[in-house]
PDB file of C-alpha atoms and ligand atoms in Angstrom:
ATOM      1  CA  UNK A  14     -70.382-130.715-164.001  1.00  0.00           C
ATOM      2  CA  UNK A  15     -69.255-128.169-166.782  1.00  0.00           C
ATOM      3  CA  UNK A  16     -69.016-128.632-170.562  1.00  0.00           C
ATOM      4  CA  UNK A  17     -65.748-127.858-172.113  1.00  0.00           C
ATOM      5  CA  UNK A  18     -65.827-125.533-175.362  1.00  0.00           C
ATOM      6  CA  UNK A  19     -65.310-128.026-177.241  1.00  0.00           C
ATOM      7  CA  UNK A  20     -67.865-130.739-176.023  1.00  0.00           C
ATOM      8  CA  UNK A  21     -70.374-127.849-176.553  1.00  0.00           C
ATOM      9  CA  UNK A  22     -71.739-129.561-179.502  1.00  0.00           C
ATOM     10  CA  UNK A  23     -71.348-132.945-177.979  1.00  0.00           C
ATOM     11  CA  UNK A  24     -73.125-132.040-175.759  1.00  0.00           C
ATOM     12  CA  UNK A  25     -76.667-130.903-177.451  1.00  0.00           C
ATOM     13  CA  UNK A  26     -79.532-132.828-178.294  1.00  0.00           C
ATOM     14  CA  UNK A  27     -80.598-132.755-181.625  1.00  0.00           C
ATOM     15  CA  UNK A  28     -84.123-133.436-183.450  1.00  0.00           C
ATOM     16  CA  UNK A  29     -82.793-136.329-185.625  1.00  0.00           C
ATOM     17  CA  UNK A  30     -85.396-135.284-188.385  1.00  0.00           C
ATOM     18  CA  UNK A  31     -84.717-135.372-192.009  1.00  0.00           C
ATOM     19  CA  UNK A  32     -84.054-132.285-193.531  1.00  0.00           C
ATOM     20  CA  UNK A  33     -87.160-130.252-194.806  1.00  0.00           C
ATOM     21  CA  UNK A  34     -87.412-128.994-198.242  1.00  0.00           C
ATOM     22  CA  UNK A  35     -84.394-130.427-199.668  1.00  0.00           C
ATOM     23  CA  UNK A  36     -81.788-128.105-197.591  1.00  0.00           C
ATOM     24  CA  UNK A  37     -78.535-129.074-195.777  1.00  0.00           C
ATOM     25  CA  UNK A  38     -78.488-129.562-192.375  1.00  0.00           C
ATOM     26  CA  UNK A  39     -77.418-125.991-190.519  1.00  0.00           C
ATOM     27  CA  UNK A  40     -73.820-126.453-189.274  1.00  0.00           C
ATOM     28  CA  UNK A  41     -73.475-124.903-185.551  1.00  0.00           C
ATOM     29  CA  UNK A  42     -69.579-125.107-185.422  1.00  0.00           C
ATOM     30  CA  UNK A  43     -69.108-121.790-187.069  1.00  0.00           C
ATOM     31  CA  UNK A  44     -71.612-120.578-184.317  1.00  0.00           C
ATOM     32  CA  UNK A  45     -69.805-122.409-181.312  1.00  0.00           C
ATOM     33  CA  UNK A  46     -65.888-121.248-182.386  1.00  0.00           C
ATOM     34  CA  UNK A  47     -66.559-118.010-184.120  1.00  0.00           C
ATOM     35  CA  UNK A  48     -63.570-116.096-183.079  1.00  0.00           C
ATOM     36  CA  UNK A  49     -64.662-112.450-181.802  1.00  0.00           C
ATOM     37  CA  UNK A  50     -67.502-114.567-180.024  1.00  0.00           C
ATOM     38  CA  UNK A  51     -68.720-112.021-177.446  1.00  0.00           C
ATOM     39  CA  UNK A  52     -71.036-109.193-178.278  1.00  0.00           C
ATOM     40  CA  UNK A  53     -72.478-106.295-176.688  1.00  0.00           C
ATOM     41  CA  UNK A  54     -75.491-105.399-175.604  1.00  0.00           C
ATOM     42  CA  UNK A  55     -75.207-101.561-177.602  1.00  0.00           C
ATOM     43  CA  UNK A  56     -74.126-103.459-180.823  1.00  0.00           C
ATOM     44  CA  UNK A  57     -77.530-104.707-181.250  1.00  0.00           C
ATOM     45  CA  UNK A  58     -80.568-103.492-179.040  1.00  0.00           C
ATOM     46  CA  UNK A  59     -81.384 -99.968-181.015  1.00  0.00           C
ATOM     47  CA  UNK A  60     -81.292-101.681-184.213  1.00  0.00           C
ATOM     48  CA  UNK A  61     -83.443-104.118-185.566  1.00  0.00           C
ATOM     49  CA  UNK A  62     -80.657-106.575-186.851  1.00  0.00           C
ATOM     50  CA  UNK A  63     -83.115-109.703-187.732  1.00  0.00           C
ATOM     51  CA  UNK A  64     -85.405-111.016-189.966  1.00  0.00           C
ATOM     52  CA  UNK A  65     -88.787-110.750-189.620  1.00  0.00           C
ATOM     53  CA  UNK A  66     -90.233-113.607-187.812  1.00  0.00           C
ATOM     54  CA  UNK A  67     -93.551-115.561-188.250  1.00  0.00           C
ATOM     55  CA  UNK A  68     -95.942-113.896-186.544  1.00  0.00           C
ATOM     56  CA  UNK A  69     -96.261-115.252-183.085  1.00  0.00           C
ATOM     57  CA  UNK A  70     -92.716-114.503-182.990  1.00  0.00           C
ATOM     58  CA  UNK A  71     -90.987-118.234-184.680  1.00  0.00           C
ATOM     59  CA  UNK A  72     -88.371-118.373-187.170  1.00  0.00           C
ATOM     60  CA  UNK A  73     -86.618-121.178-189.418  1.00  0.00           C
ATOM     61  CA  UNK A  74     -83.372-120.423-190.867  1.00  0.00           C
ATOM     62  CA  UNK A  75     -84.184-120.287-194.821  1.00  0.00           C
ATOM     63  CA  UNK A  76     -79.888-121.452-196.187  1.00  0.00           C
ATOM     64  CA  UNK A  77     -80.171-124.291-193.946  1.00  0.00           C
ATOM     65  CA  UNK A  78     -82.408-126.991-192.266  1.00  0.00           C
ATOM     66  CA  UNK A  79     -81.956-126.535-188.568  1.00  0.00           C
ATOM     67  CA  UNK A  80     -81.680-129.147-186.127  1.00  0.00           C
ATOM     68  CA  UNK A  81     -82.174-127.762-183.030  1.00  0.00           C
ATOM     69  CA  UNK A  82     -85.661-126.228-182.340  1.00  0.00           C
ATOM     70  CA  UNK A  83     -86.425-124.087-178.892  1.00  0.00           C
ATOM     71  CA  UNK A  84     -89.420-122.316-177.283  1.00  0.00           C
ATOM     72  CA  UNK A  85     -87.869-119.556-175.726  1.00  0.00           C
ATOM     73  CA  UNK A  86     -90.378-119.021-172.270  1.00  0.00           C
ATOM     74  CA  UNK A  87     -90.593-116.236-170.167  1.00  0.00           C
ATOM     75  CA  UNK A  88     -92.519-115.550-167.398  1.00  0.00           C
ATOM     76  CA  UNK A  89     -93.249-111.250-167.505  1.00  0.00           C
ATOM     77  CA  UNK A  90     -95.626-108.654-165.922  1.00  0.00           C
ATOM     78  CA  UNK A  91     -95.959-105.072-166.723  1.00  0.00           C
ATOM     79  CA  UNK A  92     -91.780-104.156-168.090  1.00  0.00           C
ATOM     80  CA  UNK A  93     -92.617-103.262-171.400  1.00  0.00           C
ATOM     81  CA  UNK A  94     -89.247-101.602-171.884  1.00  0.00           C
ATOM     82  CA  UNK A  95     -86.939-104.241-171.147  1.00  0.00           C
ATOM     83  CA  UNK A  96     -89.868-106.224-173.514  1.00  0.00           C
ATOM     84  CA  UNK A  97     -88.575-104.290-176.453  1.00  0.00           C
ATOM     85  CA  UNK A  98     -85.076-104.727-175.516  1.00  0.00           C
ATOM     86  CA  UNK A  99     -85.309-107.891-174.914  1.00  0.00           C
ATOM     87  CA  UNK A 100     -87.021-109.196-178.274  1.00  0.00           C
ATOM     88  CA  UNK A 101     -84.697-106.705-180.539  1.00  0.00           C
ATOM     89  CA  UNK A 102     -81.714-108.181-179.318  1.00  0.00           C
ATOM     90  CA  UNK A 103     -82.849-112.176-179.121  1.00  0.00           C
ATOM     91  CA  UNK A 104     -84.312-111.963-182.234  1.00  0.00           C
ATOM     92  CA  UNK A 105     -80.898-111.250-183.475  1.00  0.00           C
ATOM     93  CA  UNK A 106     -79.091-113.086-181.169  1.00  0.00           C
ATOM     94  CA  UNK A 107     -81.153-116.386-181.901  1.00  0.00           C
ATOM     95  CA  UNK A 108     -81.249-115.877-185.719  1.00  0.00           C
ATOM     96  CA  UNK A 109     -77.733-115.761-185.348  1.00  0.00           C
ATOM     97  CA  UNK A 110     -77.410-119.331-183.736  1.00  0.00           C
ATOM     98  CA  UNK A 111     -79.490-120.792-186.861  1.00  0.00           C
ATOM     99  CA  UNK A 112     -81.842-122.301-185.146  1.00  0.00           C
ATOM    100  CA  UNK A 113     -85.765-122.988-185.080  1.00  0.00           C
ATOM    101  CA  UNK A 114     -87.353-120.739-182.317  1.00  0.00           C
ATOM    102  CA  UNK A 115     -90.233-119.155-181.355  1.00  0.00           C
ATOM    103  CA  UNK A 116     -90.632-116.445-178.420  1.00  0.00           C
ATOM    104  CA  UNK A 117     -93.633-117.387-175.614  1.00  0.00           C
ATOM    105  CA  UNK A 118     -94.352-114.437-172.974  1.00  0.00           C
ATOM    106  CA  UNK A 119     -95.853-115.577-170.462  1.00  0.00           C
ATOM    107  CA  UNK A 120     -97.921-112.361-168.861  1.00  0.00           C
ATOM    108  CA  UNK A 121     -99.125-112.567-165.513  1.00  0.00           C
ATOM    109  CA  UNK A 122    -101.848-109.857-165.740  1.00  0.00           C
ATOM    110  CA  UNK A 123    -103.305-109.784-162.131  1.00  0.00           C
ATOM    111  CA  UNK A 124    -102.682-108.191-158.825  1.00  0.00           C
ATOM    112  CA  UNK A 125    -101.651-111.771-157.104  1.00  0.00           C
ATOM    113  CA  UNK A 126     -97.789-112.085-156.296  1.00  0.00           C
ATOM    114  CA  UNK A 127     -95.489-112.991-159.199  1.00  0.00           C
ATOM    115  CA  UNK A 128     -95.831-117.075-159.885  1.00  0.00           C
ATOM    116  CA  UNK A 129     -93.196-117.390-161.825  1.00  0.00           C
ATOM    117  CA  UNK A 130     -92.789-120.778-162.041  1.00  0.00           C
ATOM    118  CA  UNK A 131     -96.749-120.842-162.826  1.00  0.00           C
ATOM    119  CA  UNK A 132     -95.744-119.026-165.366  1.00  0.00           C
ATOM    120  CA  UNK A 133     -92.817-120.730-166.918  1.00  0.00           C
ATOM    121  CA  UNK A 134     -95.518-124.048-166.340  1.00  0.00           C
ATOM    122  CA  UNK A 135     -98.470-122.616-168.535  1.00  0.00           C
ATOM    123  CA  UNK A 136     -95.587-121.390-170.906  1.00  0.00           C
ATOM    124  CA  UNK A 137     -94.035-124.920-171.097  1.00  0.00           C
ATOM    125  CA  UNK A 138     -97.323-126.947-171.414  1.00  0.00           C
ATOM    126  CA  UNK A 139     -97.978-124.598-174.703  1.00  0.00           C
ATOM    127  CA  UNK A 140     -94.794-124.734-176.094  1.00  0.00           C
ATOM    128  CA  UNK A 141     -94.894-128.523-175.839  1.00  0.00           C
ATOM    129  CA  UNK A 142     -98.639-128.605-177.459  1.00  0.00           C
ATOM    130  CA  UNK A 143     -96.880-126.755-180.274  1.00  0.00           C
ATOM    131  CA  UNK A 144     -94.207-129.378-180.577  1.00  0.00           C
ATOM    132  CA  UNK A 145     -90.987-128.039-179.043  1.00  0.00           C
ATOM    133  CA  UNK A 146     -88.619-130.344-178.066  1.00  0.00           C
ATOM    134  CA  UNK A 147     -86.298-128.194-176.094  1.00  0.00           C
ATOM    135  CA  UNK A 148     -87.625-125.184-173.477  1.00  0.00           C
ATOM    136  CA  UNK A 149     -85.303-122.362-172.628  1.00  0.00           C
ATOM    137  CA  UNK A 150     -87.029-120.896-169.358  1.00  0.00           C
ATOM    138  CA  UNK A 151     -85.845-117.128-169.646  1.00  0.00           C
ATOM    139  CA  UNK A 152     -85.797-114.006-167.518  1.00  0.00           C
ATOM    140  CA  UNK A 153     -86.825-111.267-169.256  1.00  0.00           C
ATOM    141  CA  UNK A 154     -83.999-108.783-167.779  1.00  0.00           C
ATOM    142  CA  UNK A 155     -80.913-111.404-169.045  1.00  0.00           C
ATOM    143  CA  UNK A 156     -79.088-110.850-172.082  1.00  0.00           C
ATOM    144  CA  UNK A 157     -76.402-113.649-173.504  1.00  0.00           C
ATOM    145  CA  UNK A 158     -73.360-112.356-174.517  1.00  0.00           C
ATOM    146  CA  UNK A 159     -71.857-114.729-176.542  1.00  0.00           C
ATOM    147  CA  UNK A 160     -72.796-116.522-179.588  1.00  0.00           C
ATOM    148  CA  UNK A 161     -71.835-119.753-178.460  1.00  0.00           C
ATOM    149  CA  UNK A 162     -73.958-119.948-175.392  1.00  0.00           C
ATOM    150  CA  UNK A 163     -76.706-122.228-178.052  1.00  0.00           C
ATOM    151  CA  UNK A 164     -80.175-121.232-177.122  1.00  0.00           C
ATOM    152  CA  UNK A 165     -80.794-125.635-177.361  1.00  0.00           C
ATOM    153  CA  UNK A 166     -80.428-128.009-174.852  1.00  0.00           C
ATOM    154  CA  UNK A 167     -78.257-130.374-173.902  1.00  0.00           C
ATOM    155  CA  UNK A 168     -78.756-134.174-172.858  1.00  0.00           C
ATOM    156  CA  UNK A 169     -78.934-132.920-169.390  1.00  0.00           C
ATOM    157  CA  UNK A 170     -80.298-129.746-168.139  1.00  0.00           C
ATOM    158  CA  UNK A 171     -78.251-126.579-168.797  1.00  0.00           C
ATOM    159  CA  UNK A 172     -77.619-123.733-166.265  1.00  0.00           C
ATOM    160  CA  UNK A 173     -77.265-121.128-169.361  1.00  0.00           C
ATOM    161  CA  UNK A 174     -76.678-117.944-167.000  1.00  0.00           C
ATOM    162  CA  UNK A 175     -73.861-118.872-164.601  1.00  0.00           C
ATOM    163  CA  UNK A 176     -71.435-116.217-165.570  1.00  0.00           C
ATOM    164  CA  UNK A 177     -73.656-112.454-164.511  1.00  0.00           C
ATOM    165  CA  UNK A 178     -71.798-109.331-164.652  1.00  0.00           C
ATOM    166  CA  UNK A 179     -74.220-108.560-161.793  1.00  0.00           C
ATOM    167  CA  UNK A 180     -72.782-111.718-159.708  1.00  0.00           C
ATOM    168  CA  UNK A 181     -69.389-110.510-161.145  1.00  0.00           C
ATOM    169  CA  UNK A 182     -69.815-113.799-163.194  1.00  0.00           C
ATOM    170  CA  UNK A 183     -68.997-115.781-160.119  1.00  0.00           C
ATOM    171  CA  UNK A 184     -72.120-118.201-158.668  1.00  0.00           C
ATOM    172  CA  UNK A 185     -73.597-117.044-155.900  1.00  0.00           C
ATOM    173  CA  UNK A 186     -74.147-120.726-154.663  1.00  0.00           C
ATOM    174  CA  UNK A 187     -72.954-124.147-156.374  1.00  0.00           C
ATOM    175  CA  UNK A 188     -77.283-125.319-157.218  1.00  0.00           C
ATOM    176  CA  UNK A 189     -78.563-122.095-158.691  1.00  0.00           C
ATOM    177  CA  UNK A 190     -80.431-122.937-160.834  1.00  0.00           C
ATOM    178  CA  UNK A 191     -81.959-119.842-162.126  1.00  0.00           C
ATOM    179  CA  UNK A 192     -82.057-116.975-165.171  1.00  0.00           C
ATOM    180  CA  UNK A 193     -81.787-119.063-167.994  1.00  0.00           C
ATOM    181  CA  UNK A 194     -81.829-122.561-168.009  1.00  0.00           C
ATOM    182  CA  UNK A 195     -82.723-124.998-171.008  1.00  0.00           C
ATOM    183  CA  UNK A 196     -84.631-128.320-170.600  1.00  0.00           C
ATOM    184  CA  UNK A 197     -85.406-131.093-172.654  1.00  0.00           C
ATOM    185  CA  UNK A 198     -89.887-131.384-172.947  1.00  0.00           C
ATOM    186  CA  UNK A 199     -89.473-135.033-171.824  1.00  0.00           C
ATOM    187  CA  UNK A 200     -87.395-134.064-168.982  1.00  0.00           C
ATOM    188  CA  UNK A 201     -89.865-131.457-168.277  1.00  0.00           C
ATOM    189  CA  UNK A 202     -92.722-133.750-168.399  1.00  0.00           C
ATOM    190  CA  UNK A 203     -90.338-136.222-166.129  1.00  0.00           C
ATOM    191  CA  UNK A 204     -90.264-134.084-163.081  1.00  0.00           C
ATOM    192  CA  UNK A 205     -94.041-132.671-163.576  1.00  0.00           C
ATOM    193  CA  UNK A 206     -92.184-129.286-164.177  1.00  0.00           C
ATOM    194  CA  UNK A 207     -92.144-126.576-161.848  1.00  0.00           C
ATOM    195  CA  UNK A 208     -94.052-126.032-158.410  1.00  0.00           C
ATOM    196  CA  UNK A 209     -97.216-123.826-158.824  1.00  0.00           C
ATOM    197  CA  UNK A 210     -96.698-122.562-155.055  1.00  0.00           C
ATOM    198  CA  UNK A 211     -94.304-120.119-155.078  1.00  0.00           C
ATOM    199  CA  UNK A 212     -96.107-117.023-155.076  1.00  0.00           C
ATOM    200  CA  UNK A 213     -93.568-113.977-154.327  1.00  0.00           C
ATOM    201  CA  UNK A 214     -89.926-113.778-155.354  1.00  0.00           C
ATOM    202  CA  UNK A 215     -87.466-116.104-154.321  1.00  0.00           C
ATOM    203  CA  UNK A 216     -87.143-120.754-153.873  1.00  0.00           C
ATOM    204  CA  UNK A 217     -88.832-121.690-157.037  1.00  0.00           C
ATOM    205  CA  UNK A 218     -85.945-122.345-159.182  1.00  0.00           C
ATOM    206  CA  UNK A 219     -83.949-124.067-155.903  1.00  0.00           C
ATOM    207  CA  UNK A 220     -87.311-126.523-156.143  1.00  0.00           C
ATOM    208  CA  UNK A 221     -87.334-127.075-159.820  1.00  0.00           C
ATOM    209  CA  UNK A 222     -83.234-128.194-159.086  1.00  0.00           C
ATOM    210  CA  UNK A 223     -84.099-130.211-156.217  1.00  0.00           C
ATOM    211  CA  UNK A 224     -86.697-132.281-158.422  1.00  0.00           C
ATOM    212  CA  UNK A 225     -84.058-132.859-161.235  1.00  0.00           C
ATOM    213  CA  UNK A 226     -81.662-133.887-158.742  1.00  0.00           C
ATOM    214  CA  UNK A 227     -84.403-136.326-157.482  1.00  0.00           C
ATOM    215  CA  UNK A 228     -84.826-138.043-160.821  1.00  0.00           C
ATOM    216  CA  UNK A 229     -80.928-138.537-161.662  1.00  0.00           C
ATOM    217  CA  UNK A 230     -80.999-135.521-164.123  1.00  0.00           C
ATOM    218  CA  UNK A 231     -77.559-133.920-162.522  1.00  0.00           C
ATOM    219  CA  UNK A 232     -77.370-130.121-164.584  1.00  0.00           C
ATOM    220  CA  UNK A 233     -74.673-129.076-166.354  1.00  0.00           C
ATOM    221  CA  UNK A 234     -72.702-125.467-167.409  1.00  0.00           C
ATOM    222  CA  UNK A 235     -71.198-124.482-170.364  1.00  0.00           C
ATOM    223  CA  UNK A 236     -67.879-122.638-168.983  1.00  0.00           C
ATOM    224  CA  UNK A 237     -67.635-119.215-168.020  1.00  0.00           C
ATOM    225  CA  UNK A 238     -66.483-117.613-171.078  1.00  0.00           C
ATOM    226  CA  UNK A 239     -69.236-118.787-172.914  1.00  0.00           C
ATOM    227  CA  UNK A 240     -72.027-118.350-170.090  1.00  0.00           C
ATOM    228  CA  UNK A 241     -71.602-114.542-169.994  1.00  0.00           C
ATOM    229  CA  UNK A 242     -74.544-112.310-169.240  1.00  0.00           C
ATOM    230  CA  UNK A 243     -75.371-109.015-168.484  1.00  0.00           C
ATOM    231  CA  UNK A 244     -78.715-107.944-166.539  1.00  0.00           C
ATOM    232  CA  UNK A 245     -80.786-105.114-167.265  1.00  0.00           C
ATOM    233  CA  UNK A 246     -81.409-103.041-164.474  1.00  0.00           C
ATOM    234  CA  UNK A 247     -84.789-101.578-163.345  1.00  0.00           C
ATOM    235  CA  UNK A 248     -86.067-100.633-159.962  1.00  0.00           C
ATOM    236  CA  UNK A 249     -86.468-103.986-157.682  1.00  0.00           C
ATOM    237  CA  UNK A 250     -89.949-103.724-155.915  1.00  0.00           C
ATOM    238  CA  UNK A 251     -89.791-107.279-154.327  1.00  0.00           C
ATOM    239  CA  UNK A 252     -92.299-108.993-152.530  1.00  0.00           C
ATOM    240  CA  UNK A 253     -90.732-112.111-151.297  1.00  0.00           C
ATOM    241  CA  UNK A 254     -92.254-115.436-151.360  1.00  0.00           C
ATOM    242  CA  UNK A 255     -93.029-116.111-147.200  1.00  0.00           C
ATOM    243  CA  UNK A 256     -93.413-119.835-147.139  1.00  0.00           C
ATOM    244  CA  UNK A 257     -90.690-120.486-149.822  1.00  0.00           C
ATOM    245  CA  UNK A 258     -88.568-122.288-147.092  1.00  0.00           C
ATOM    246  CA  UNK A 259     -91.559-124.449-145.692  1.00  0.00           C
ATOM    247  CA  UNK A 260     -91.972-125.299-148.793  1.00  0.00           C
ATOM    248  CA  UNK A 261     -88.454-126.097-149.632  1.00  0.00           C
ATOM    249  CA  UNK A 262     -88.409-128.373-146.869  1.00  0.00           C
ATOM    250  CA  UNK A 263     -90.942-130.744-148.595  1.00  0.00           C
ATOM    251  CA  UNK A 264     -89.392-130.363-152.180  1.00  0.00           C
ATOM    252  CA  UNK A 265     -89.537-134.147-153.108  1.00  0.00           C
ATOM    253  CA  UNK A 266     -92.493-135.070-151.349  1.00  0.00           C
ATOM    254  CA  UNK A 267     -94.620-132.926-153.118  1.00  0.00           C
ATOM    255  CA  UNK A 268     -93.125-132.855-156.533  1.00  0.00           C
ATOM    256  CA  UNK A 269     -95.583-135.843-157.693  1.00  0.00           C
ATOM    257  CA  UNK A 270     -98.439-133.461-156.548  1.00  0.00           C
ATOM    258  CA  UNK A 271     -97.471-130.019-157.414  1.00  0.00           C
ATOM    259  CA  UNK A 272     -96.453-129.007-161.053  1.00  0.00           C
ATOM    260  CA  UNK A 273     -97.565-129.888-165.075  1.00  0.00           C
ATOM    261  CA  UNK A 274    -100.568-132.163-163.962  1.00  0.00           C
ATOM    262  CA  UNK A 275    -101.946-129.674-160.939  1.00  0.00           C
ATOM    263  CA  UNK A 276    -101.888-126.744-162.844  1.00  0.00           C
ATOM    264  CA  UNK A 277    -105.501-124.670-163.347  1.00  0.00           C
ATOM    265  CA  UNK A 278    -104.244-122.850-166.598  1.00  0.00           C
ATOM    266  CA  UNK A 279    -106.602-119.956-167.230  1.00  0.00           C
ATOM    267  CA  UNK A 280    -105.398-117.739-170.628  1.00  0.00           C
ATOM    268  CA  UNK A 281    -105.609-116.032-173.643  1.00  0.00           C
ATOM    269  CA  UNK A 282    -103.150-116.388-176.809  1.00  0.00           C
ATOM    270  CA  UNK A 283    -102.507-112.996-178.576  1.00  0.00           C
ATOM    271  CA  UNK A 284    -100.087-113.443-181.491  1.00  0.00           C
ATOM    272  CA  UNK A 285     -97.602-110.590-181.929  1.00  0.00           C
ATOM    273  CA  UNK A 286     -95.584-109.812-184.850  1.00  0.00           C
ATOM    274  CA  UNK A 287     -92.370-110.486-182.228  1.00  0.00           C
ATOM    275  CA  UNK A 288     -93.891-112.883-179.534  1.00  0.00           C
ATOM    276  CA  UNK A 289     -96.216-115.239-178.912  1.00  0.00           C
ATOM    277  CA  UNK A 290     -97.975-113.319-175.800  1.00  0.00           C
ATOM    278  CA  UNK A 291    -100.009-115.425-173.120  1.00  0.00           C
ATOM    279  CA  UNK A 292    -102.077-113.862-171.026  1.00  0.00           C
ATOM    280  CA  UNK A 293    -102.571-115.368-167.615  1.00  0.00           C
ATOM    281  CA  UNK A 294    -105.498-114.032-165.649  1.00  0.00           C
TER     282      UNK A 294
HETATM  283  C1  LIG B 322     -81.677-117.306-153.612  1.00  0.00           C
HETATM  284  C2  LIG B 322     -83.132-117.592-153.925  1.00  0.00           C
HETATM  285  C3  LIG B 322     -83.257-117.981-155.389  1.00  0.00           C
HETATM  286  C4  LIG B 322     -82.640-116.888-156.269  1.00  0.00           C
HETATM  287  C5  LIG B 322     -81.204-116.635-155.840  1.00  0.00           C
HETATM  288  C6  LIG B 322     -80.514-115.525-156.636  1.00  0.00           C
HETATM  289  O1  LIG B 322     -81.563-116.922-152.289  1.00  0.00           O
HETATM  290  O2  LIG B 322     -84.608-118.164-155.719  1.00  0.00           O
HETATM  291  O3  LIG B 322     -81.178-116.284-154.452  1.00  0.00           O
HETATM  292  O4  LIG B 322     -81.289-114.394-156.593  1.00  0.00           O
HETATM  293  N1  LIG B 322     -83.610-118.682-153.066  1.00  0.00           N
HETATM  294  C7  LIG B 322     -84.416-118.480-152.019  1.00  0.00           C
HETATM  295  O5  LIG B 322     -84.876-117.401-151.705  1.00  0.00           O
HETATM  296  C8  LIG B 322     -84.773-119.691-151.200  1.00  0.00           C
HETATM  297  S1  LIG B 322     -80.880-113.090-157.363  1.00  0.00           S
HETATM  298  O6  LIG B 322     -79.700-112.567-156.685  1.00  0.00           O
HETATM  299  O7  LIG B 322     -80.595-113.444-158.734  1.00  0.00           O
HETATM  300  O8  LIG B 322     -81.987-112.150-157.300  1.00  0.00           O
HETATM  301  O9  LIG B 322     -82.655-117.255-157.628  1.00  0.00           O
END
């Protein structure tokens, strides 16, 4: 089901606290109906267009008490250029949205196959520690480009990244549910998060939708217009994940047995001036 531009707001789920140190509560329509809403990648990734963040990489808007508050996850190994693009530009981009954020990377730093979804789980089960309400499980190589795409979540879960210039913004299936997606903590917790199996490229994100769809949480889109991305590019040295469709097969079954409360979380916090960097070993 998709979200029309105007429900956009309707839609989110906001932290119904009072608002700290005497501020106003941040308004988001000016955000969601900006006119001129798309930007480009160029305007913004040279430059540092942002405020400094806390260190560890969080921010609170200062004019306004904010409502919505996200841990911005992403699972990473060894891309420390699209790193640098990628925080310059979010930075800005999320400053922009007025909300409260702070940027985990999740860094797999070992010679196993890429576990992302370990990965977004270790990031998630911080994040939560810390207090987040809302996760935004992110690919490093995606960049939003419009303002209204909120970096929050909605009452259901949120495909964020359905409209990819690489995809030439069309979906590739109907259930991807992949990129960028945003999910409430309590939802999180509700499906025991992601599968710790998939080791390799490829199925973990089909599992993670095939849990939500097992506990009633049906995902919705924004629309197109507002779901644009653009990938950055880098040489694909993929190692697909072998058993990914054996273990498809068994989705449900082993969702109670396989996620949040199976996971052997070995790591290190470093905090960064831009990010909050895990280090998985
Ligand atoms: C599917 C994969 C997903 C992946 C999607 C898009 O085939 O994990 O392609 O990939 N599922 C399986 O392999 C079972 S993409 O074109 O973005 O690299 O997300």
């Amino acid at each position: 089901s998709c979200v029309k531009n105007e429900n956009v707001l309707d839609s989110l789920y906001y932290e119904q606290k009072m608002a700290h140190h005497n501020l106003k509560n941040c308004n988001y329509e000016d955000v969601v109906f900006m006119p001129g809403n798309d930007i480009s990648i160029e305007d913004v990734s040279d430059e540092k267009i942002y405020l400094k963040p806390l260190p560890g990489g969080e921010y609170l808007p200062t004019q306004c008490s904010p409502l919505l508050k996200s841990a911005i996850i992403v699972p990473y190994r060894d891309r420390p250029k699209q790193l640098k693009t990628f925080l310059n530009y979010m930075h800005h981009f999320l400053q922009k949205q007025k909300l409260h954020y702070r940027i985990f990377i999740v860094d797999q730093k070992n010679e196993n196959l890429f576990n992302r979804a370990k990965l977004l789980n270790i990031g998630a089960k911080l994040a939560m520690k810390y207090g987040f309400p809302c996760l935004v499980l992110h690919d490093i190589d995606l960049i939003p480009l419009n303002y209204a795409n909120i970096y929050a979540c909605s009452n259901t879960p949120r495909h964020m990244s359905s409209s990819l210039d690489t995809f030439r913004y069309n979906l590739p299936y109907l259930t991807i549910f992949g990129g960028a997606v945003a999910i409430l903590s309590e939802q999180f917790k509700t499906i025991n998060g992601m599968s710790n199996l998939f080791e390799g490229w490829g199925g973990e994100d089909d599992d993670l939708y095939k849990r939500l769809i097992e506990h009633g949480l049906i995902p919705c889109r924004f629309c197109p217009s507002i779901s644009k991305y653009t990938m950055l590019l880098h040489k694909k040295n993929r190692k697909t994940s072998e058993s990914r469709f054996n273990l498809l097969k068994k989705s449900t079954q082993r969702s109670k047995f396989d996620g949040l409360n199976t996971l052997n979380d070995n790591f290190t916090i470093e905090v960064e001036s831009l990010f909050t960097h895990i280090i998985v070993s």
